[in-house]
Short mmCIF file of N, CA, C and O in Angstrom, two decimals:
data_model
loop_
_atom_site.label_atom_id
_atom_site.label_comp_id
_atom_site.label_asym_id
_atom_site.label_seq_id
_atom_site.Cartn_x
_atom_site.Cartn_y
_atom_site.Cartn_z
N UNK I 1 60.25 48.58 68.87
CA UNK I 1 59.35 48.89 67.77
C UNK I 1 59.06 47.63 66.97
O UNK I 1 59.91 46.78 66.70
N UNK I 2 57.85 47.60 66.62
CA UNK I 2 57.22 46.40 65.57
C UNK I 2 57.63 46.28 64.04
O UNK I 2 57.20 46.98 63.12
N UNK I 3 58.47 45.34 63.96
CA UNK I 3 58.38 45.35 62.42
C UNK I 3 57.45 45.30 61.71
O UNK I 3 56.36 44.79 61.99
N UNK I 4 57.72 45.82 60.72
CA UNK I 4 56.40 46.02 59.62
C UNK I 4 57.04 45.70 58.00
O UNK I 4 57.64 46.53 57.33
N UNK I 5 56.69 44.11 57.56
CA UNK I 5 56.69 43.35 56.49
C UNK I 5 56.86 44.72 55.37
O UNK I 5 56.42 45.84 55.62
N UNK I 6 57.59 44.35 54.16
CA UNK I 6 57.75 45.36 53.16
C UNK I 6 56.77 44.87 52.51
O UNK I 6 56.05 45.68 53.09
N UNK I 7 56.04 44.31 51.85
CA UNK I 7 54.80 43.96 51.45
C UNK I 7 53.63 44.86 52.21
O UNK I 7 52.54 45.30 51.82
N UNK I 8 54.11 44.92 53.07
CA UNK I 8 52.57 45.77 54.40
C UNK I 8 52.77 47.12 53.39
O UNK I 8 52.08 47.46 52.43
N UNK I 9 54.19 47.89 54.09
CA UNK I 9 54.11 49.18 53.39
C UNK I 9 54.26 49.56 51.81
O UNK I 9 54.13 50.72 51.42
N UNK I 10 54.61 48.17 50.73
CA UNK I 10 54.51 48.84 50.12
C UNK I 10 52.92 48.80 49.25
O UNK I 10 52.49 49.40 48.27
N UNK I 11 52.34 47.77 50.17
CA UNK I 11 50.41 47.90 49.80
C UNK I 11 50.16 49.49 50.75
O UNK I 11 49.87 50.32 49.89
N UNK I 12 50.16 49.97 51.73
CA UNK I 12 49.99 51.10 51.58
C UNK I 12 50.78 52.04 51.28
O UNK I 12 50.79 52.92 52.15
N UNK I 13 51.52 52.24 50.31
CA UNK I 13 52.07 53.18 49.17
C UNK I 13 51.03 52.88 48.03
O UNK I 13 50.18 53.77 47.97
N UNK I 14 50.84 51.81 47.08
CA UNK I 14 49.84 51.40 46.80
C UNK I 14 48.76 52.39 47.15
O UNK I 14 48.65 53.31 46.33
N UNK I 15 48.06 52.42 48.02
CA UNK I 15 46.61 52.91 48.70
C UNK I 15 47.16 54.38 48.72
O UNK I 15 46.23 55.18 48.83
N UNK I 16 48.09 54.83 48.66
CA UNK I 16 48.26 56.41 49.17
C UNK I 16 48.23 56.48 47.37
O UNK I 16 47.24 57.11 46.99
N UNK I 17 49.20 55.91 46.13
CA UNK I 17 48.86 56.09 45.03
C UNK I 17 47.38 56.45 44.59
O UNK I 17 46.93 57.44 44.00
N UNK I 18 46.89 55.49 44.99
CA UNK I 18 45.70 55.12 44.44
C UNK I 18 44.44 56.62 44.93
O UNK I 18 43.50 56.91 44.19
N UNK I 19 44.72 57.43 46.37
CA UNK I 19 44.13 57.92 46.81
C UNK I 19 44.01 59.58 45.60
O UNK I 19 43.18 60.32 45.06
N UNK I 20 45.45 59.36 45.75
CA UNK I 20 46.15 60.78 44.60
C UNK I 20 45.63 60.52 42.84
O UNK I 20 45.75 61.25 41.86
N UNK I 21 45.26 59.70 42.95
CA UNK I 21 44.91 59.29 41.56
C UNK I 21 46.41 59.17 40.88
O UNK I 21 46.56 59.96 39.95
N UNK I 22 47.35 58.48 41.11
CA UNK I 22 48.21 58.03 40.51
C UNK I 22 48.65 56.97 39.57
O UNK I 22 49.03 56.82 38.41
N UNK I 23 48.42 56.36 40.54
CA UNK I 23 48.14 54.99 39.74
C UNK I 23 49.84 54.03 39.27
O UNK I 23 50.10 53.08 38.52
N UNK I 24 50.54 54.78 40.04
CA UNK I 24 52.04 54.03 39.90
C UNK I 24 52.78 54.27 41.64
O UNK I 24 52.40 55.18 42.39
N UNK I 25 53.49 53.59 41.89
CA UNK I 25 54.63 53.71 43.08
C UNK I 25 55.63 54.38 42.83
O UNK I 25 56.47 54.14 41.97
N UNK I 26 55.60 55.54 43.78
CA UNK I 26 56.89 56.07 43.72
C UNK I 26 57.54 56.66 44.66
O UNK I 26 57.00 56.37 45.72
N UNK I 27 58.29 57.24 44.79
CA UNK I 27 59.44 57.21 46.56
C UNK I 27 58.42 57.94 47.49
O UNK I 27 58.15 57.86 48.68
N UNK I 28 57.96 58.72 46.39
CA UNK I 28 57.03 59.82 47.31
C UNK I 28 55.86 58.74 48.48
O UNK I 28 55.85 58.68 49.71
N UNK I 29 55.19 58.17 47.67
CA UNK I 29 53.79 57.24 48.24
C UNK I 29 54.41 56.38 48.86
O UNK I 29 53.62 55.85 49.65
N UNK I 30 55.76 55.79 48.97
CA UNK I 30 56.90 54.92 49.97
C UNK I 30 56.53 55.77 51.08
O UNK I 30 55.78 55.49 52.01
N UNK I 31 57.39 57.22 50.80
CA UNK I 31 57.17 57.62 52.39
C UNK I 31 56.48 57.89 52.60
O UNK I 31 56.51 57.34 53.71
N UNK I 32 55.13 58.61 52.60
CA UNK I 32 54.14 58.63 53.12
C UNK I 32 53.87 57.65 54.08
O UNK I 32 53.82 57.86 55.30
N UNK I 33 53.64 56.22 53.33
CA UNK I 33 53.31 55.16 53.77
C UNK I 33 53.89 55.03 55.19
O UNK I 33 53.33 54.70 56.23
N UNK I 34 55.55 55.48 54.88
CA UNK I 34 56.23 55.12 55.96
C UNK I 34 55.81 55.67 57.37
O UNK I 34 55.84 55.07 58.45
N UNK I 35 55.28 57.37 57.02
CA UNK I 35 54.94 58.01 57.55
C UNK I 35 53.77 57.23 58.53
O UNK I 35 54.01 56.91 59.70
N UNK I 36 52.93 57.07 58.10
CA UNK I 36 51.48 56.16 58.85
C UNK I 36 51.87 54.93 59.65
O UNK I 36 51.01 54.43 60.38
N UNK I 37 52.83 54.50 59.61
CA UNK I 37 52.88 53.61 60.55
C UNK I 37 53.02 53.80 61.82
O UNK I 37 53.76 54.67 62.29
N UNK I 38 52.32 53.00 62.48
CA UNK I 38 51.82 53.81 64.30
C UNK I 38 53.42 52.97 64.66
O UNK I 38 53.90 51.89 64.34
N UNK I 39 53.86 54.03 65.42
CA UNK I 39 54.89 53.85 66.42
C UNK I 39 56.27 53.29 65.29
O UNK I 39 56.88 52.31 65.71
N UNK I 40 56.66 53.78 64.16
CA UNK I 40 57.45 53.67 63.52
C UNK I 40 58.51 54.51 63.49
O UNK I 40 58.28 55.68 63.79
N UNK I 41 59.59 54.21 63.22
CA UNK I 41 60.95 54.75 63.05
C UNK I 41 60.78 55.77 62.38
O UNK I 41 61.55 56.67 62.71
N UNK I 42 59.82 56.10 61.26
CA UNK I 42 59.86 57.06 60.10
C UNK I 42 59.55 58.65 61.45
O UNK I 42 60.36 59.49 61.86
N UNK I 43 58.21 58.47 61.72
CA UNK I 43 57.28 58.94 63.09
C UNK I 43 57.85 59.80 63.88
O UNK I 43 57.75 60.98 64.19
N UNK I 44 58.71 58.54 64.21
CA UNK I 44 59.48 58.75 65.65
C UNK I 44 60.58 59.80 65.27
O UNK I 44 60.88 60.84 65.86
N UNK I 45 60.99 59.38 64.37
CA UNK I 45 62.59 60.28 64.10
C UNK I 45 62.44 62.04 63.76
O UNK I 45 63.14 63.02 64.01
N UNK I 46 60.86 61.77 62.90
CA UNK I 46 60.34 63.37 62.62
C UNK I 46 59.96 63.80 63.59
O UNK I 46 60.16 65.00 63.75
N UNK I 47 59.34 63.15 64.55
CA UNK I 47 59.06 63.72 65.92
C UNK I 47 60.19 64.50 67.09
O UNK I 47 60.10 65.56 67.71
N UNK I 48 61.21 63.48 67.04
CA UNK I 48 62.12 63.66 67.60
C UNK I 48 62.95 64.99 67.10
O UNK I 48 63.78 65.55 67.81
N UNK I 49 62.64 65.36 65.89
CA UNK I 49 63.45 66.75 65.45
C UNK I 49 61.97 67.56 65.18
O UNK I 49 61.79 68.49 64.39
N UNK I 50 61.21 67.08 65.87
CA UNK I 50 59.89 68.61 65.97
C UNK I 50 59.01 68.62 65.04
O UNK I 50 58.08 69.42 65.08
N UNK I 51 59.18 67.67 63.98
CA UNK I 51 58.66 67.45 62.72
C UNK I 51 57.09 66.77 62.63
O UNK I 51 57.28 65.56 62.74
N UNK I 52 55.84 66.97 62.49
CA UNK I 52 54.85 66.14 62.49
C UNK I 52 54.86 65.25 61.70
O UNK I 52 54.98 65.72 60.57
N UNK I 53 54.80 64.24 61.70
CA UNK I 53 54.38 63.45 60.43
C UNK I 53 52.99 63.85 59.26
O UNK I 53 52.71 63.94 58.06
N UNK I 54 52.55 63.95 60.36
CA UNK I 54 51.03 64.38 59.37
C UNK I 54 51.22 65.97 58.55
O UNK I 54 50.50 66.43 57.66
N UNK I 55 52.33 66.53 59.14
CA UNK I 55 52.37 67.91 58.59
C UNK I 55 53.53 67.36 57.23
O UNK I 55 53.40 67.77 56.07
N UNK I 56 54.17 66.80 57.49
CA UNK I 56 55.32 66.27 56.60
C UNK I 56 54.23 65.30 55.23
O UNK I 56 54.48 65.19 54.03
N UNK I 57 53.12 64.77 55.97
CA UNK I 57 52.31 63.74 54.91
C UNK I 57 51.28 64.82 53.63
O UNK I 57 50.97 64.65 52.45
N UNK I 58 51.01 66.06 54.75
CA UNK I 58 50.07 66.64 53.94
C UNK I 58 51.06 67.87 53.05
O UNK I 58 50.61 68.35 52.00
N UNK I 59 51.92 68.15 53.40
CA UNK I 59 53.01 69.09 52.49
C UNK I 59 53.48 67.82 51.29
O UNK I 59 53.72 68.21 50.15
N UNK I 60 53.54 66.90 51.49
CA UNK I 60 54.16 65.85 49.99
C UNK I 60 52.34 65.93 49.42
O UNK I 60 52.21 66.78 48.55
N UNK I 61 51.28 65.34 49.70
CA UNK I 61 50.30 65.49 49.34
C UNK I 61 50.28 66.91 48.44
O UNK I 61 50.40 66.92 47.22
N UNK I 62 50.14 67.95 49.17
CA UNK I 62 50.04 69.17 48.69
C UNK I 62 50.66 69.43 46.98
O UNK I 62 50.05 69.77 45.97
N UNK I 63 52.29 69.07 47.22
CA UNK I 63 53.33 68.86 46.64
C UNK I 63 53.08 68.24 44.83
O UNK I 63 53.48 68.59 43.72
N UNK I 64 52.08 67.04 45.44
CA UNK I 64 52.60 65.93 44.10
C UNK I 64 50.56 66.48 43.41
O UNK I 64 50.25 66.31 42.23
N UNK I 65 49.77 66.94 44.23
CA UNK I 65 48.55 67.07 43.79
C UNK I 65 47.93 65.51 43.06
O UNK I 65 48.58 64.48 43.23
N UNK I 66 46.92 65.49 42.45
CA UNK I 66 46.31 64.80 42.27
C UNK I 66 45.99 64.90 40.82
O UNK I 66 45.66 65.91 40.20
N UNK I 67 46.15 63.49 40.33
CA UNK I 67 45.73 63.64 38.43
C UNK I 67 43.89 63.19 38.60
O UNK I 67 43.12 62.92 39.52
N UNK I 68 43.84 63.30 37.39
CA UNK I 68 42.57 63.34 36.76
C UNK I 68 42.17 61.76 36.92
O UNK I 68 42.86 60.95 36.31
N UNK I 69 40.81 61.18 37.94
CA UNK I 69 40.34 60.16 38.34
C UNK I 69 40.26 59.34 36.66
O UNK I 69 39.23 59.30 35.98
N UNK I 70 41.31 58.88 36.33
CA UNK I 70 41.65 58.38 34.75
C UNK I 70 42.60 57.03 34.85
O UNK I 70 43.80 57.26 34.74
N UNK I 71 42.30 56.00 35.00
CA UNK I 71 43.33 54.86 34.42
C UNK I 71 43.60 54.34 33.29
O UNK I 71 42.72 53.70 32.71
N UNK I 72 44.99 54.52 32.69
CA UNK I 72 45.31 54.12 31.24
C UNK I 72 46.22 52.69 31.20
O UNK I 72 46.91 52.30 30.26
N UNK I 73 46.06 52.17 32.19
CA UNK I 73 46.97 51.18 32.62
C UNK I 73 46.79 50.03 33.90
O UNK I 73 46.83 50.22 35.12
N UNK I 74 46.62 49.05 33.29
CA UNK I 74 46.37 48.18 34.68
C UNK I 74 47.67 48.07 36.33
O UNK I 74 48.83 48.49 36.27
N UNK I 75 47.25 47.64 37.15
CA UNK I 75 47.75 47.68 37.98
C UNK I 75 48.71 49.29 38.59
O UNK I 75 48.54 50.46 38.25
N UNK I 76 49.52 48.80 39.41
CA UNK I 76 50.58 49.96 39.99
C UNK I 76 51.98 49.79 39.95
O UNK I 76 52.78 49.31 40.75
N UNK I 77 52.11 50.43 38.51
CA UNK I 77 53.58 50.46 38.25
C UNK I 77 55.00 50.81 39.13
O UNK I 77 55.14 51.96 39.52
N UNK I 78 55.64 50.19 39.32
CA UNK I 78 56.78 50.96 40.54
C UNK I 78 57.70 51.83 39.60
O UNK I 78 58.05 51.59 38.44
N UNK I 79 57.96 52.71 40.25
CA UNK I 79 58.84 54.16 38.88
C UNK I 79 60.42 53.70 38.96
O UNK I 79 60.80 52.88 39.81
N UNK I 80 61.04 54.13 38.28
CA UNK I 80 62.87 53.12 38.80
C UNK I 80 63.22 54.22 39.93
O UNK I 80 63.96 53.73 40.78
N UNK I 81 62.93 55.40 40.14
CA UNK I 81 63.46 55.70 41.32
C UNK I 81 62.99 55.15 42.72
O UNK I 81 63.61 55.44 43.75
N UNK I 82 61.73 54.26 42.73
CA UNK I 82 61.06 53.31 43.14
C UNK I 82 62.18 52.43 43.87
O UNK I 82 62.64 52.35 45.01
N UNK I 83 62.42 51.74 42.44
CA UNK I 83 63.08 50.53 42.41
C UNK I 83 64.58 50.69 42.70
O UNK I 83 65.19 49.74 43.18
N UNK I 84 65.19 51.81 42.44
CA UNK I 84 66.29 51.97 43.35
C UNK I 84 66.59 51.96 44.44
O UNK I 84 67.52 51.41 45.01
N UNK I 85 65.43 52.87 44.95
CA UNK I 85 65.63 53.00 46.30
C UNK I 85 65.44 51.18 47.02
O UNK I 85 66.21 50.65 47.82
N UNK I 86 64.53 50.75 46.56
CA UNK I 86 63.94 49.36 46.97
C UNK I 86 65.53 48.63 46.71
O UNK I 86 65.81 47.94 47.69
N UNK I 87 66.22 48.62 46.07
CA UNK I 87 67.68 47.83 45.62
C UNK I 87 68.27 48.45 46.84
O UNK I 87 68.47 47.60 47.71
N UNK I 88 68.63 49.79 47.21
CA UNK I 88 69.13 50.22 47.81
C UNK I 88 69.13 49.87 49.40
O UNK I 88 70.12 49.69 50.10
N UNK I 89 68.06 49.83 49.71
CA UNK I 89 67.26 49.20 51.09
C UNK I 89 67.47 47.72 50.92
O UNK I 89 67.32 47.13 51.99
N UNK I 90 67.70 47.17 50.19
CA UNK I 90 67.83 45.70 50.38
C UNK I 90 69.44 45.59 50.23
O UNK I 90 69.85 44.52 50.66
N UNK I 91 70.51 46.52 49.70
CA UNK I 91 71.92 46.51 50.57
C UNK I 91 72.18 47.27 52.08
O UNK I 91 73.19 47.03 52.73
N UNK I 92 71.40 47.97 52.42
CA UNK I 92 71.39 48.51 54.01
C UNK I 92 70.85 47.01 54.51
O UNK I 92 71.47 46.66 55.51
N UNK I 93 69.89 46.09 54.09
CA UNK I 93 69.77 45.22 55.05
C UNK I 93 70.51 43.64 55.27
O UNK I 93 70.28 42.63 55.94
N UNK I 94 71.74 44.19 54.07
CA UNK I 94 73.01 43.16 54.24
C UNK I 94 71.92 41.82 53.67
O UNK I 94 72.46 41.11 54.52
N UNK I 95 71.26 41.21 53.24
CA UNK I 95 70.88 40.10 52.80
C UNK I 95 69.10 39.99 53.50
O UNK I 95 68.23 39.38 52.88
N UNK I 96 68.81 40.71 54.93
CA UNK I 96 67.56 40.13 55.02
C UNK I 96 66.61 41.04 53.86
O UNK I 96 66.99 41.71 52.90
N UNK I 97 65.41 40.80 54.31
CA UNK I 97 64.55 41.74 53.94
C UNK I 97 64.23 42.79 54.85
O UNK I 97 64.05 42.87 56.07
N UNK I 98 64.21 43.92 53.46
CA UNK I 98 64.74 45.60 54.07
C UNK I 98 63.41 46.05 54.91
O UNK I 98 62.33 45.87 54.35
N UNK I 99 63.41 46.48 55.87
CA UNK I 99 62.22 46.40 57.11
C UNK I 99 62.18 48.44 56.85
O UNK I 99 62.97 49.13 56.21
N UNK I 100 61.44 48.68 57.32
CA UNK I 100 61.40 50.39 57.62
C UNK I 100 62.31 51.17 57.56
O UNK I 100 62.24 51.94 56.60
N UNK I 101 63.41 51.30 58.42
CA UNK I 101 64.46 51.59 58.76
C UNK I 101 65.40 51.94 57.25
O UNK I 101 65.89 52.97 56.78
N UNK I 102 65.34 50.57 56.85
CA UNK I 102 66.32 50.40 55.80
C UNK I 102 65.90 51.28 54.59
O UNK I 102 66.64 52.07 54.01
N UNK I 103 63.89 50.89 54.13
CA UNK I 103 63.83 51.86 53.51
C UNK I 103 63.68 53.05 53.21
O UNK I 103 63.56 53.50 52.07
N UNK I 104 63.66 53.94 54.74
CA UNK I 104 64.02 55.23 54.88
C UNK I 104 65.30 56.00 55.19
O UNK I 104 65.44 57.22 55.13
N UNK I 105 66.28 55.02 55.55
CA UNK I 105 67.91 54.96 55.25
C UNK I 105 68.52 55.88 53.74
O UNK I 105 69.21 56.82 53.33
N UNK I 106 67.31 54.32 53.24
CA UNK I 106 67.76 54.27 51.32
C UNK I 106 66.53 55.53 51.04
O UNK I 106 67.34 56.45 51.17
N UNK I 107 65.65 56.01 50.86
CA UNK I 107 65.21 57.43 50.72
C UNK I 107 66.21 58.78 51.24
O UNK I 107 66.53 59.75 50.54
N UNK I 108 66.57 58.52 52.62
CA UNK I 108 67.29 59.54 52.43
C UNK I 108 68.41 59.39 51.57
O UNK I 108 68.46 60.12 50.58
N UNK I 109 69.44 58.47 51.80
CA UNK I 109 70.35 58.88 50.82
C UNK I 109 70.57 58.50 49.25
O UNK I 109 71.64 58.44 48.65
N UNK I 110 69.45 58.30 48.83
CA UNK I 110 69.18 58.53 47.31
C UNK I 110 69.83 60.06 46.88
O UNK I 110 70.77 60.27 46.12
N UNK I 111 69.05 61.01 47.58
CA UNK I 111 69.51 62.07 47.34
C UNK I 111 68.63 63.02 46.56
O UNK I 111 68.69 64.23 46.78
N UNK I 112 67.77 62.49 45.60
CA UNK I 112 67.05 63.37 44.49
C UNK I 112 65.88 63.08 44.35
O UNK I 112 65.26 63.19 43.30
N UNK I 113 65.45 62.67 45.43
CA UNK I 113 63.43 62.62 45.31
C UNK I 113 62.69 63.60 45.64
O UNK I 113 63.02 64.44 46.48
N UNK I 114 61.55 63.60 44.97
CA UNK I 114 60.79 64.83 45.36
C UNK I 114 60.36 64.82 46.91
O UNK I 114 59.72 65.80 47.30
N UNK I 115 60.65 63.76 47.84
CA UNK I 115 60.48 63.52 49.28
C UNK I 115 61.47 64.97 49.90
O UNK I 115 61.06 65.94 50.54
N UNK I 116 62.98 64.62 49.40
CA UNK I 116 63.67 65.14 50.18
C UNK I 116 63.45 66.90 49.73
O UNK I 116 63.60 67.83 50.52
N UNK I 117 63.10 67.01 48.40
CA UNK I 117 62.93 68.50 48.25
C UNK I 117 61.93 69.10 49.15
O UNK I 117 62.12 70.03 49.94
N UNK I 118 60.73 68.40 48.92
CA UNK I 118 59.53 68.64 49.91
C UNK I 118 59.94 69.05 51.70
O UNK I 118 59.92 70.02 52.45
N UNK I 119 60.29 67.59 51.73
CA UNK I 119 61.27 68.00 53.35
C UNK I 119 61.99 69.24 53.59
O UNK I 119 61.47 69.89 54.49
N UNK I 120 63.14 69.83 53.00
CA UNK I 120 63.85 70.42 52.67
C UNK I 120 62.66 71.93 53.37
O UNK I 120 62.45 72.49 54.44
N UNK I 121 62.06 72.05 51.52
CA UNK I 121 60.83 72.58 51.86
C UNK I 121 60.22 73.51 53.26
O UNK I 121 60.04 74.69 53.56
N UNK I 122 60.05 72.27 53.81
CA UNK I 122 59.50 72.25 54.95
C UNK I 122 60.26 72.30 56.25
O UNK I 122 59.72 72.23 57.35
N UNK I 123 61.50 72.41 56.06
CA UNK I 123 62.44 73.17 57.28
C UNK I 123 63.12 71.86 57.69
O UNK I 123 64.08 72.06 58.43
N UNK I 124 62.88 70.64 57.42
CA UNK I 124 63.36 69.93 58.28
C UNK I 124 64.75 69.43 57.23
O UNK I 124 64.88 69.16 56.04
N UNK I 125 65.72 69.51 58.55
CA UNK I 125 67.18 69.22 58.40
C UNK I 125 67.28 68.22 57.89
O UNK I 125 67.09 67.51 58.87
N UNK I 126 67.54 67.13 56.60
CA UNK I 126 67.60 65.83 56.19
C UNK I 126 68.74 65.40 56.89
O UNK I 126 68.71 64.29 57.42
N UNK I 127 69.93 66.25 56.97
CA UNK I 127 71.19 65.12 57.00
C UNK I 127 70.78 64.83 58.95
O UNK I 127 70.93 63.67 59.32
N UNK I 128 70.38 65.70 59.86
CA UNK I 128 70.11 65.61 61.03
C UNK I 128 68.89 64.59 60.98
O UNK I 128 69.05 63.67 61.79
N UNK I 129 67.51 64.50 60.12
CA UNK I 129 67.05 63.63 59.88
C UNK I 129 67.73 61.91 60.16
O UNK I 129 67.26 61.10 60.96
N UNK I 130 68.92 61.69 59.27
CA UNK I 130 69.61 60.61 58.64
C UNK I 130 70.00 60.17 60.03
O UNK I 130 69.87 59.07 60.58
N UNK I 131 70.57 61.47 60.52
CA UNK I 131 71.76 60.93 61.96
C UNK I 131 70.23 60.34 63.26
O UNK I 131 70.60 59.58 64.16
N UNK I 132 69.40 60.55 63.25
CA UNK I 132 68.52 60.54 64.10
C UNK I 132 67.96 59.26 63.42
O UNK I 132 67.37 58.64 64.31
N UNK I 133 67.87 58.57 62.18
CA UNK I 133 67.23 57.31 62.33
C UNK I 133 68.64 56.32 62.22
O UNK I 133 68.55 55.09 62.30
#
């Protein structure tokens, strides 16, 4: 599988914000992102337990809805559960920079994002998730 730069995904988290009318980063628009990457670990692993990605992308969509086409604030703020997880993924990757893997490692075991409720949600097993990436 192709690595994919954390800068790549987290400009499209970025773009998935931006689509929702959000206008900040947060674990949720991480995975998504993660979700879209062709031939990725995120993909592969939901696949592998029966899971679509696109069904998993449009249930968080569904989930977080969309605010009012309104910006009160420049740029795209990252939320600290953001930034945890991002700390978190950069100790799964022991010193490099945290590649896919790492930051869907550090999503799952955060533990309290609206990702994993959604998942949950949606039938799919997280901790069997975890063991499968």
């Amino acid at each position: 599988m192709e690595t994919v730069e954390l800068d790549v995904i987290k400009n499209l988290a970025r773009q998935e914000s931006a689509k929702l009318h959000h206008y900040f980063i947060g674990v949720e628009h991480l995975f998504i992102a993660l979700t879209q990457l062709k031939g990725g670990v995120t993909s592969a692993a939901l696949e592998t337990l029966g899971i679509s990605p696109r069904f998993v992308r449009y249930s968080l969509r569904e989930s977080l809805g969309t605010y009012e086409d309104r910006r009160y604030w420049a740029g795209f703020p990252e939320t600290p559960r953001f930034r945890t997880v991002l700390g978190m993924a950069s100790q799964i990757a022991a010193g490099d920079m945290p590649d896919e893997r790492d930051l869907l490692l550090a999503i799952l075991e955060e533990g309290n994002s609206v990702v994993l409720r959604v998942l949950r949600q949606a039938g799919v097993d997280v901790e069997a998730l975890h063991e499968t990436v």
